[in-house]
PDB file of C-alpha atoms in Angstrom:
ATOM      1  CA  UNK A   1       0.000   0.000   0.000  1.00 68.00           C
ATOM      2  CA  UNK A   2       1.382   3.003  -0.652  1.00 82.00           C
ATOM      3  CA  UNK A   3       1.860   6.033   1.649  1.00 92.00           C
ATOM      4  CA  UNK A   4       1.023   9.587   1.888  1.00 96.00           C
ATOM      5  CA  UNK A   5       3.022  11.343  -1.081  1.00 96.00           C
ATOM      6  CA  UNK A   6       3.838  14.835  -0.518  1.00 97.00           C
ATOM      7  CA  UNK A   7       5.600  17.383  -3.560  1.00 97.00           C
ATOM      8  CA  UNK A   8       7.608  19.112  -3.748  1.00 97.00           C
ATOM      9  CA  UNK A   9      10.369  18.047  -0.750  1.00 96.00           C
ATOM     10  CA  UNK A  10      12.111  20.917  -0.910  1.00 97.00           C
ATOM     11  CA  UNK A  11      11.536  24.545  -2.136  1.00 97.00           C
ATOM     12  CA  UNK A  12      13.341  27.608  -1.884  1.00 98.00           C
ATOM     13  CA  UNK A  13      12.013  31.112  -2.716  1.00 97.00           C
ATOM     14  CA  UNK A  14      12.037  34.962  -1.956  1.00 97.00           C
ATOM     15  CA  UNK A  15       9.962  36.457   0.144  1.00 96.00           C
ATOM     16  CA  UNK A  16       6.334  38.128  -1.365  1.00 96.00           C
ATOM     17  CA  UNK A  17       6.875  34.858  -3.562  1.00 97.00           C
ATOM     18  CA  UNK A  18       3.712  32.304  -3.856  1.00 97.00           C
ATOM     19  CA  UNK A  19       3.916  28.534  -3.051  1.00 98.00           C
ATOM     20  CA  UNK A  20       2.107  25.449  -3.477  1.00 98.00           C
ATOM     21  CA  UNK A  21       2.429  22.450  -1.884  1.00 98.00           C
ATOM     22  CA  UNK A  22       0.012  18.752  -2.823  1.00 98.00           C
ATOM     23  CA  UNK A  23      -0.267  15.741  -0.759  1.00 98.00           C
ATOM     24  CA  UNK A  24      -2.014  12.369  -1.927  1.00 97.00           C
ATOM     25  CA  UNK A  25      -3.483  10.749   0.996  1.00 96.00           C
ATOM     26  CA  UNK A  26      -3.378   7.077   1.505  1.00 94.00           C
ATOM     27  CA  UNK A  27      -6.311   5.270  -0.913  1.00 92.00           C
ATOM     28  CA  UNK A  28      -9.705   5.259   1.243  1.00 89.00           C
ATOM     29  CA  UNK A  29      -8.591   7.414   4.104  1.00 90.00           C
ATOM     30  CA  UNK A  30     -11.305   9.958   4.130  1.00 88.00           C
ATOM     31  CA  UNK A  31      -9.547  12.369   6.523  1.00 90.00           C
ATOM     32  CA  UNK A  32      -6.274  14.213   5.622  1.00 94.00           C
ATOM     33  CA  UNK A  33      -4.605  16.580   7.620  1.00 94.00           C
ATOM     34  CA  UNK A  34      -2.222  19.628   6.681  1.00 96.00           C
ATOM     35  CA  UNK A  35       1.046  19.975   9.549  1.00 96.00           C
ATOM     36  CA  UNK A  36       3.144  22.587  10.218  1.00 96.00           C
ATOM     37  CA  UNK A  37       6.069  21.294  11.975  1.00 95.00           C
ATOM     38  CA  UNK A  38       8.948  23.833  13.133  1.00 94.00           C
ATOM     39  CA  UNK A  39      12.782  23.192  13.582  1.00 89.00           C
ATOM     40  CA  UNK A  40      13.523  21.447  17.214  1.00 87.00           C
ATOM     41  CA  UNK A  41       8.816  21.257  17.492  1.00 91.00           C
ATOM     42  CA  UNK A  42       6.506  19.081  17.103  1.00 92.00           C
ATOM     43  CA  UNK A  43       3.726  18.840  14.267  1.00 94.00           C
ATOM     44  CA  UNK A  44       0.715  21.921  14.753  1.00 93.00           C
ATOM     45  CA  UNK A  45      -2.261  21.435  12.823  1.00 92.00           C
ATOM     46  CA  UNK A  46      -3.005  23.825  10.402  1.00 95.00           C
ATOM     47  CA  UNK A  47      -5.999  22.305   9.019  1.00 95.00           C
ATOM     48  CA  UNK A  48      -8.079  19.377   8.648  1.00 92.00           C
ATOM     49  CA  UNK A  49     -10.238  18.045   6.271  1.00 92.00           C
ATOM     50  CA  UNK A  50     -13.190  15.242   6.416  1.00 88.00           C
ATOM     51  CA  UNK A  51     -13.385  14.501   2.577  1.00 89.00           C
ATOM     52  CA  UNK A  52     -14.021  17.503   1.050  1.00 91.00           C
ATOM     53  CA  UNK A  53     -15.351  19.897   4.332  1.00 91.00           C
ATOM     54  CA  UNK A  54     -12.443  22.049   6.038  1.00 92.00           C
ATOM     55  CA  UNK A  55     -13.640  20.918   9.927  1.00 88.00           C
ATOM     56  CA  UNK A  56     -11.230  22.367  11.709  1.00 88.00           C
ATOM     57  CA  UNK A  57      -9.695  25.300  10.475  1.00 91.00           C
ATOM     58  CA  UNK A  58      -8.878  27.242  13.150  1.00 87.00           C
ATOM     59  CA  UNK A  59      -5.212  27.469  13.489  1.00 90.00           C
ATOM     60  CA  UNK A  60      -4.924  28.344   9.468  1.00 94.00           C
ATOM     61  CA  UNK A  61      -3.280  31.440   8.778  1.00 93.00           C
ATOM     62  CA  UNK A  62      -6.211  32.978   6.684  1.00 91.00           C
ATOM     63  CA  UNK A  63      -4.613  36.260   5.534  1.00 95.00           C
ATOM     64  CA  UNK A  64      -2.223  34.332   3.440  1.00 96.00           C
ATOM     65  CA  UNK A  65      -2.614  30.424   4.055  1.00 97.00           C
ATOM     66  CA  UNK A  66      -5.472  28.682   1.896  1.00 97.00           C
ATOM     67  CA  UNK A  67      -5.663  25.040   0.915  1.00 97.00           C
ATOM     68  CA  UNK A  68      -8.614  23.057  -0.595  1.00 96.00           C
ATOM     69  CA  UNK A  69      -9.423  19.215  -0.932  1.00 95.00           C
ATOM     70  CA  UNK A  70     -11.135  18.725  -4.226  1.00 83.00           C
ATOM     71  CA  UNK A  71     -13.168  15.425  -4.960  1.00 86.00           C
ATOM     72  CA  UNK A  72     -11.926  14.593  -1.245  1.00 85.00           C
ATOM     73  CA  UNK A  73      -8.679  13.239  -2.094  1.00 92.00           C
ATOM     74  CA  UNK A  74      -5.729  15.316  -3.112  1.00 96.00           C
ATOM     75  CA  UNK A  75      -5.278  18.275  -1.280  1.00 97.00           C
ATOM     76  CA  UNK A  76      -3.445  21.384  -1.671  1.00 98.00           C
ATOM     77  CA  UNK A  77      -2.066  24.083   0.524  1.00 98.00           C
ATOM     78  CA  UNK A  78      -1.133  27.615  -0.605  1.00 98.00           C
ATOM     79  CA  UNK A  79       0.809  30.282   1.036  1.00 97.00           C
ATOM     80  CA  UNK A  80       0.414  34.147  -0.482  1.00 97.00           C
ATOM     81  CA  UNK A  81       2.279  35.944  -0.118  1.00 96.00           C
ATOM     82  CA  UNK A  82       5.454  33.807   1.831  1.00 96.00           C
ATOM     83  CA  UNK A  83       7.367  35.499   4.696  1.00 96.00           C
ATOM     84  CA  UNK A  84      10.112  34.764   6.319  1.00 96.00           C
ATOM     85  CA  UNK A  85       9.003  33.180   9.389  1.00 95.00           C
ATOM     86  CA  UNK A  86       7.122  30.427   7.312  1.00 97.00           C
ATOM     87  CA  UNK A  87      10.320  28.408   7.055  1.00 97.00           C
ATOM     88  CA  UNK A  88       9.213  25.511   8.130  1.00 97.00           C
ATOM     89  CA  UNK A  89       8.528  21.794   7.055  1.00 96.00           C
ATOM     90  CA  UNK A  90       4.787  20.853   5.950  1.00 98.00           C
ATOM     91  CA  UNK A  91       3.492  17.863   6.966  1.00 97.00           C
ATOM     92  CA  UNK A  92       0.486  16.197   5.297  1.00 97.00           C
ATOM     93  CA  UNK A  93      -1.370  12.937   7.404  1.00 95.00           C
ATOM     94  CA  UNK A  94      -3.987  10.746   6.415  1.00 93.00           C
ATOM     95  CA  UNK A  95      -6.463   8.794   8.622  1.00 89.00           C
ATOM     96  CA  UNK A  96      -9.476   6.423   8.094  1.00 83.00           C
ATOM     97  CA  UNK A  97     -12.458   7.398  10.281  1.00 72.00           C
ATOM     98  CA  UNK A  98     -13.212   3.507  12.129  1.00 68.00           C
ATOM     99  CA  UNK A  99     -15.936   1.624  13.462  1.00 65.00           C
ATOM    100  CA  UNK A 100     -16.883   3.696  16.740  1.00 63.00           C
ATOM    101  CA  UNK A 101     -16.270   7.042  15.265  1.00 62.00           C
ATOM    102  CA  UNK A 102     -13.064   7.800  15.960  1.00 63.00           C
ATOM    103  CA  UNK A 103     -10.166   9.022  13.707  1.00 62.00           C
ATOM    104  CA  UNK A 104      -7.727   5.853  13.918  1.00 69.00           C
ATOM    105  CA  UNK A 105      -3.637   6.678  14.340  1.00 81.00           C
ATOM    106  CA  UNK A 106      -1.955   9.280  11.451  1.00 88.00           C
ATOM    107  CA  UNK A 107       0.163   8.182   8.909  1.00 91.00           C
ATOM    108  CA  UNK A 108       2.376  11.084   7.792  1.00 94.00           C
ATOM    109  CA  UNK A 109       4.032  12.033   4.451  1.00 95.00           C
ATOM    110  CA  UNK A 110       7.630  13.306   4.362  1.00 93.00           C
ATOM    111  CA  UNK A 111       6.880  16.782   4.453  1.00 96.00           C
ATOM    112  CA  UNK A 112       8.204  19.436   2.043  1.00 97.00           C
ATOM    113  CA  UNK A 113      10.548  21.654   3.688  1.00 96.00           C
ATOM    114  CA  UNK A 114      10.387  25.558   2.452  1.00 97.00           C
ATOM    115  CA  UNK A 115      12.920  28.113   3.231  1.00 97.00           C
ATOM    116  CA  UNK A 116      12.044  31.522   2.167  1.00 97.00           C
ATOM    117  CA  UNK A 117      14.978  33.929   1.660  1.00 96.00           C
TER     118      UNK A 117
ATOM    119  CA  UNK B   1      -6.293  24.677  26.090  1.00 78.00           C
ATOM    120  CA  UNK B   2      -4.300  21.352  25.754  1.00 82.00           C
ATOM    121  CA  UNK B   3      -0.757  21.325  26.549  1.00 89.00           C
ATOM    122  CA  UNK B   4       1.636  18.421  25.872  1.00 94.00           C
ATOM    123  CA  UNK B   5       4.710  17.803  27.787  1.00 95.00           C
ATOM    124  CA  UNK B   6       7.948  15.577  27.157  1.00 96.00           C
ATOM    125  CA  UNK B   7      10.659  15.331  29.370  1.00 96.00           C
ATOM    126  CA  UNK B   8      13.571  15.126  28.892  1.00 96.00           C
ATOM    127  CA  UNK B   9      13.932  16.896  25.594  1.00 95.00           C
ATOM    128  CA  UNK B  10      17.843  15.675  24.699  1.00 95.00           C
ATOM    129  CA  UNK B  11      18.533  12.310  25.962  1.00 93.00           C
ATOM    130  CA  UNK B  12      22.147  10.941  25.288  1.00 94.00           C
ATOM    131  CA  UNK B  13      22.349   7.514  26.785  1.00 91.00           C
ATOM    132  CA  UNK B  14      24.944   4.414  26.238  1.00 93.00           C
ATOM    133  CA  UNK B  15      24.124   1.525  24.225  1.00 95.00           C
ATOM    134  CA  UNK B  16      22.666  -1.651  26.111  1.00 95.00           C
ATOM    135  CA  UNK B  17      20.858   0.959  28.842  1.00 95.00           C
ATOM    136  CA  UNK B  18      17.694   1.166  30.271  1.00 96.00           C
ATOM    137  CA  UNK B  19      15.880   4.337  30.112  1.00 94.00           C
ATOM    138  CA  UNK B  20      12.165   5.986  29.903  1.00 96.00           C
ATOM    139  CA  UNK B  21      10.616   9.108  28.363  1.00 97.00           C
ATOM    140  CA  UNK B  22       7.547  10.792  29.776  1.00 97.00           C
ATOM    141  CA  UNK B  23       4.634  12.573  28.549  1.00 97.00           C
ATOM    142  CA  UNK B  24       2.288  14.824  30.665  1.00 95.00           C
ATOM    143  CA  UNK B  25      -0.846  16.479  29.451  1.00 93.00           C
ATOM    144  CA  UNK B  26      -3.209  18.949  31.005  1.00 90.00           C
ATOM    145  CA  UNK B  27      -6.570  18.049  30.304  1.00 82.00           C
ATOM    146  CA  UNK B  28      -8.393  14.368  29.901  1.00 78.00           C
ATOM    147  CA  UNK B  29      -7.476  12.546  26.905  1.00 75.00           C
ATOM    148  CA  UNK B  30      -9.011   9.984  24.739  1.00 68.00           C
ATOM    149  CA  UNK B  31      -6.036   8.634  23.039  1.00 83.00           C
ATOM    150  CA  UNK B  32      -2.641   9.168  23.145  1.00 90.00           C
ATOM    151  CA  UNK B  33       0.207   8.131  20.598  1.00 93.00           C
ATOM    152  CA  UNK B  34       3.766   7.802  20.432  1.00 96.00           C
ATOM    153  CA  UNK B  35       5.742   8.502  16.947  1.00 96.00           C
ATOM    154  CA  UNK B  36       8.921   8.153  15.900  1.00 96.00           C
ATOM    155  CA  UNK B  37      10.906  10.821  13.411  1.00 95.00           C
ATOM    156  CA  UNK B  38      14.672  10.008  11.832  1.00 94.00           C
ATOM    157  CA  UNK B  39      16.108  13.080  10.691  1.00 88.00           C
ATOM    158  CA  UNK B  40      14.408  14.794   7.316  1.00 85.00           C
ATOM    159  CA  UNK B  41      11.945  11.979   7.300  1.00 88.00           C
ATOM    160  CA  UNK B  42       8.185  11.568   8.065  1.00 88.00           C
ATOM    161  CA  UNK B  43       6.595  10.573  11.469  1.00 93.00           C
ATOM    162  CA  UNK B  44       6.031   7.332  12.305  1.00 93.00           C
ATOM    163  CA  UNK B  45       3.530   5.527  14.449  1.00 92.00           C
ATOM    164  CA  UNK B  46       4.908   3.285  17.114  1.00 95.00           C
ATOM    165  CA  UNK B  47       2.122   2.731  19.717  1.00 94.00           C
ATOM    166  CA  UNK B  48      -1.766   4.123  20.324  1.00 90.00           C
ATOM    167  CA  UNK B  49      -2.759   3.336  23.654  1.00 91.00           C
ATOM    168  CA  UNK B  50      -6.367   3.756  24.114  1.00 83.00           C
ATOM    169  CA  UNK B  51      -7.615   3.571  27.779  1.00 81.00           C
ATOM    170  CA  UNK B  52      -6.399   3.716  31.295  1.00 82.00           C
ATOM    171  CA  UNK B  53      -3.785   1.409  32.025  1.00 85.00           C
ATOM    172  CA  UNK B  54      -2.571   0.225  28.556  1.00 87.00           C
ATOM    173  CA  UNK B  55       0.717  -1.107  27.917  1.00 92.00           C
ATOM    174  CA  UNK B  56       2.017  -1.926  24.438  1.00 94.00           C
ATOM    175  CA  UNK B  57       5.469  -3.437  23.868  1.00 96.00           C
ATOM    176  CA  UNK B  58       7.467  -3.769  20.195  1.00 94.00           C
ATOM    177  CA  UNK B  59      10.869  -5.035  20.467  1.00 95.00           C
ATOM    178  CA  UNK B  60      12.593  -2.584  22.911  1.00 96.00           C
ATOM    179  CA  UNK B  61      10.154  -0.295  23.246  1.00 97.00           C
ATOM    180  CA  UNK B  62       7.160  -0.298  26.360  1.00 97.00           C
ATOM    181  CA  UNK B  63       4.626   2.616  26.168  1.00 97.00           C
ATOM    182  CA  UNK B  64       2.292   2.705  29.104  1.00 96.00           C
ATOM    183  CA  UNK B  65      -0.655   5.337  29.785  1.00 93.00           C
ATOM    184  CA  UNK B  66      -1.573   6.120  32.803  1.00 92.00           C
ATOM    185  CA  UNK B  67      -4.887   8.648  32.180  1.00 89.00           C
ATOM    186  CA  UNK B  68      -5.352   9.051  36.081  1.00 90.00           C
ATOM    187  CA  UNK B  69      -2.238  10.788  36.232  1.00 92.00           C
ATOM    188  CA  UNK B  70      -2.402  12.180  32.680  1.00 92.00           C
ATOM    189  CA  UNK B  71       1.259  10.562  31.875  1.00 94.00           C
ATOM    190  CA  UNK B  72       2.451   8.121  29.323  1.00 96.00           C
ATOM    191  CA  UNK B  73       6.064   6.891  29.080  1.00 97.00           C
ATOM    192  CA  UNK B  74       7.982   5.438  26.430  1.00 98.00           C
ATOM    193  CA  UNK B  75      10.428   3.034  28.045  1.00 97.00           C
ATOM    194  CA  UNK B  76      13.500   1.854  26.337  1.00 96.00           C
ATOM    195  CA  UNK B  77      15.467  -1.395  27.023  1.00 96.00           C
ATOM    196  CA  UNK B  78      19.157  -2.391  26.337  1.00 93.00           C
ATOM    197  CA  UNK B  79      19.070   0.529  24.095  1.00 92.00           C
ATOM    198  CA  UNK B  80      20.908   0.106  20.287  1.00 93.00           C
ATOM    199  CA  UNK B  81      21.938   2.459  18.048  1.00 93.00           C
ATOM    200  CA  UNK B  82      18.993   2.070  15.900  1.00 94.00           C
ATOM    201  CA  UNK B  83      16.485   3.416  18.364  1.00 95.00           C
ATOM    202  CA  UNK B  84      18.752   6.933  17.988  1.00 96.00           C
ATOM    203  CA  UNK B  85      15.509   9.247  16.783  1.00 96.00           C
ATOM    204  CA  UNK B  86      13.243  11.904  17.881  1.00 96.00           C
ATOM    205  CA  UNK B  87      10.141  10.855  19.543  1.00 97.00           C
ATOM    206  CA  UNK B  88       6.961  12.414  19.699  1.00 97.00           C
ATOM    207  CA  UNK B  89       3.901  11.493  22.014  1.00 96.00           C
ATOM    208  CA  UNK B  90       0.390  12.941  20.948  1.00 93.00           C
ATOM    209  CA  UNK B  91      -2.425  13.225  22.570  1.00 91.00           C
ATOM    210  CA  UNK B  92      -6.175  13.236  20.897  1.00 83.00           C
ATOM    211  CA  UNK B  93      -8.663  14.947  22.554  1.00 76.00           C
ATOM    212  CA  UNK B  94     -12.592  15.444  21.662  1.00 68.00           C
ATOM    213  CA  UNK B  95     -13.558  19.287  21.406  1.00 61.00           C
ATOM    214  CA  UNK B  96     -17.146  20.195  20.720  1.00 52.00           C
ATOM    215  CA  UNK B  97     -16.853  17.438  18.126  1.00 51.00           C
ATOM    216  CA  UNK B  98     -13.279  18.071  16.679  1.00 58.00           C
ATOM    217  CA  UNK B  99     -10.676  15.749  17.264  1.00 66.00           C
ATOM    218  CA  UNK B 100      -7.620  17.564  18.455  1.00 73.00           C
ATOM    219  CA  UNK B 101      -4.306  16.212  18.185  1.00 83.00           C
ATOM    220  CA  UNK B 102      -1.816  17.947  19.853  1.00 89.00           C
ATOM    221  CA  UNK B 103       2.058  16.842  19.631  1.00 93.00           C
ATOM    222  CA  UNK B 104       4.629  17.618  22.535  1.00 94.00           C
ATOM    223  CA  UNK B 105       8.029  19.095  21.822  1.00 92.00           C
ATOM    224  CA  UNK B 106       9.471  15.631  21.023  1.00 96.00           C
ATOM    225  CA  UNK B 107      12.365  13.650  22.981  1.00 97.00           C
ATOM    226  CA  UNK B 108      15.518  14.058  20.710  1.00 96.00           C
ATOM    227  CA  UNK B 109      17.374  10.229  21.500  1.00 96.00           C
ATOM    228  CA  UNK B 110      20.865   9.971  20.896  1.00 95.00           C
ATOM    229  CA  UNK B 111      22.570   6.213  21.442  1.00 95.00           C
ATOM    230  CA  UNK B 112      26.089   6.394  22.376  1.00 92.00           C
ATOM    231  CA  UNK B 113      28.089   2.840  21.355  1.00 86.00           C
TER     232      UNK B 113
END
């Protein structure tokens, strides 16, 4: 089975500059889940999605942070214009909702790290 | 708000020792993970422990929860070199019907031959 697939790993740009990040979630897990994880930190969710619906949205920079989850499966997360202080690795997770209602254990892609100069 | 602790944050410790991480959280959980990250790679699910008094054991590694007490620890035995890696323990909490998961600082592991 393959995992979550993240592109790009790695991107550099100026700041003001636009980027674009996608992540494929795992086949049949209906939640996916956008990371921002911080040198020396640990993951803080930025946004997560229950197929197509944003449900949780609330720690998404909206001023210059959007992402969207067409069709419920790939997902994409913009940042407009970048600053500096959004060096950082994104993380993308996937998760299938169980029996019982609950979320069942992430399973993380390998992030795309983004400096901005 | 929910606040995830791990202690210690650097551990350096010689090969073939015994040695445990903790992980304190503020408010009632319903789950509560441990991952694993190698540097410049993804995170990695080792354990989900699931209710009060669960213990869950893979190779070297013991994770226990203790939801009383709102601590989990990660317990390491006869450590090897391979285990060197950050660890992360999550906890999952329900909020007005969002799942919340909220990650700790992670436990930076370095195994010394």
């Amino acid at each position: 089975e393959a995992g979550v697939v993240q592109s790009p790993r790695y991107k550099i740009i100026e700041k003001k500059q636009p980027v674009a990040f996608w992540c494929n979630p795992i086949s049949g897990h209906n939640t996916l889940y956008w990371y921002l994880q911080n040198l020396g930190q640990g993951p803080e969710l930025l946004i997560r999605y229950e197929n197509e619906e944003a449900v949780d949205d609330s720690q998404l920079p909206k001023d210059r942070f959007s992402a969207e989850r067409l069709k419920g499966v790939d997902s994409t997360l913009k940042i407009q214009p970048a600053e500096l202080g959004d060096s950082a690795v994104y993380l993308c997770a996937s998760s299938r909702r169980l029996a019982g209602g609950w979320t069942g254990e992430l399973f993380f892609g390998e992030g795309s790290r983004l400096t901005v100069l | 708000e929910l606040k995830v602790e791990q202690n210690p944050l650097f551990l350096s410790m010689q090969e073939g020792k015994n040695y445990t991480i903790y992980c304190n959280y503020s408010t009632t959980s319903d789950r509560l993970y441990w991952y694993r990250q190698d540097p410049g790679k993804s995170l990695e699910s080792l354990f989900v422990l699931l209710s009060n008094g669960a213990v869950k054991q893979e190779g070297r590694l013991m994770a226990s929860l203790d939801t009383k007490a709102r601590l989990s620890t990660l317990h390491i035995t006869a450590a090897v070199h391979d285990l060197s890696a950050t660890y992360f323990c999550a906890v999952d909490k329900e909020d007005f019907g969002n799942e919340k998961l909220t990650f700790g600082t992670g436990t930076r592991l370095t195994i010394i031959p």
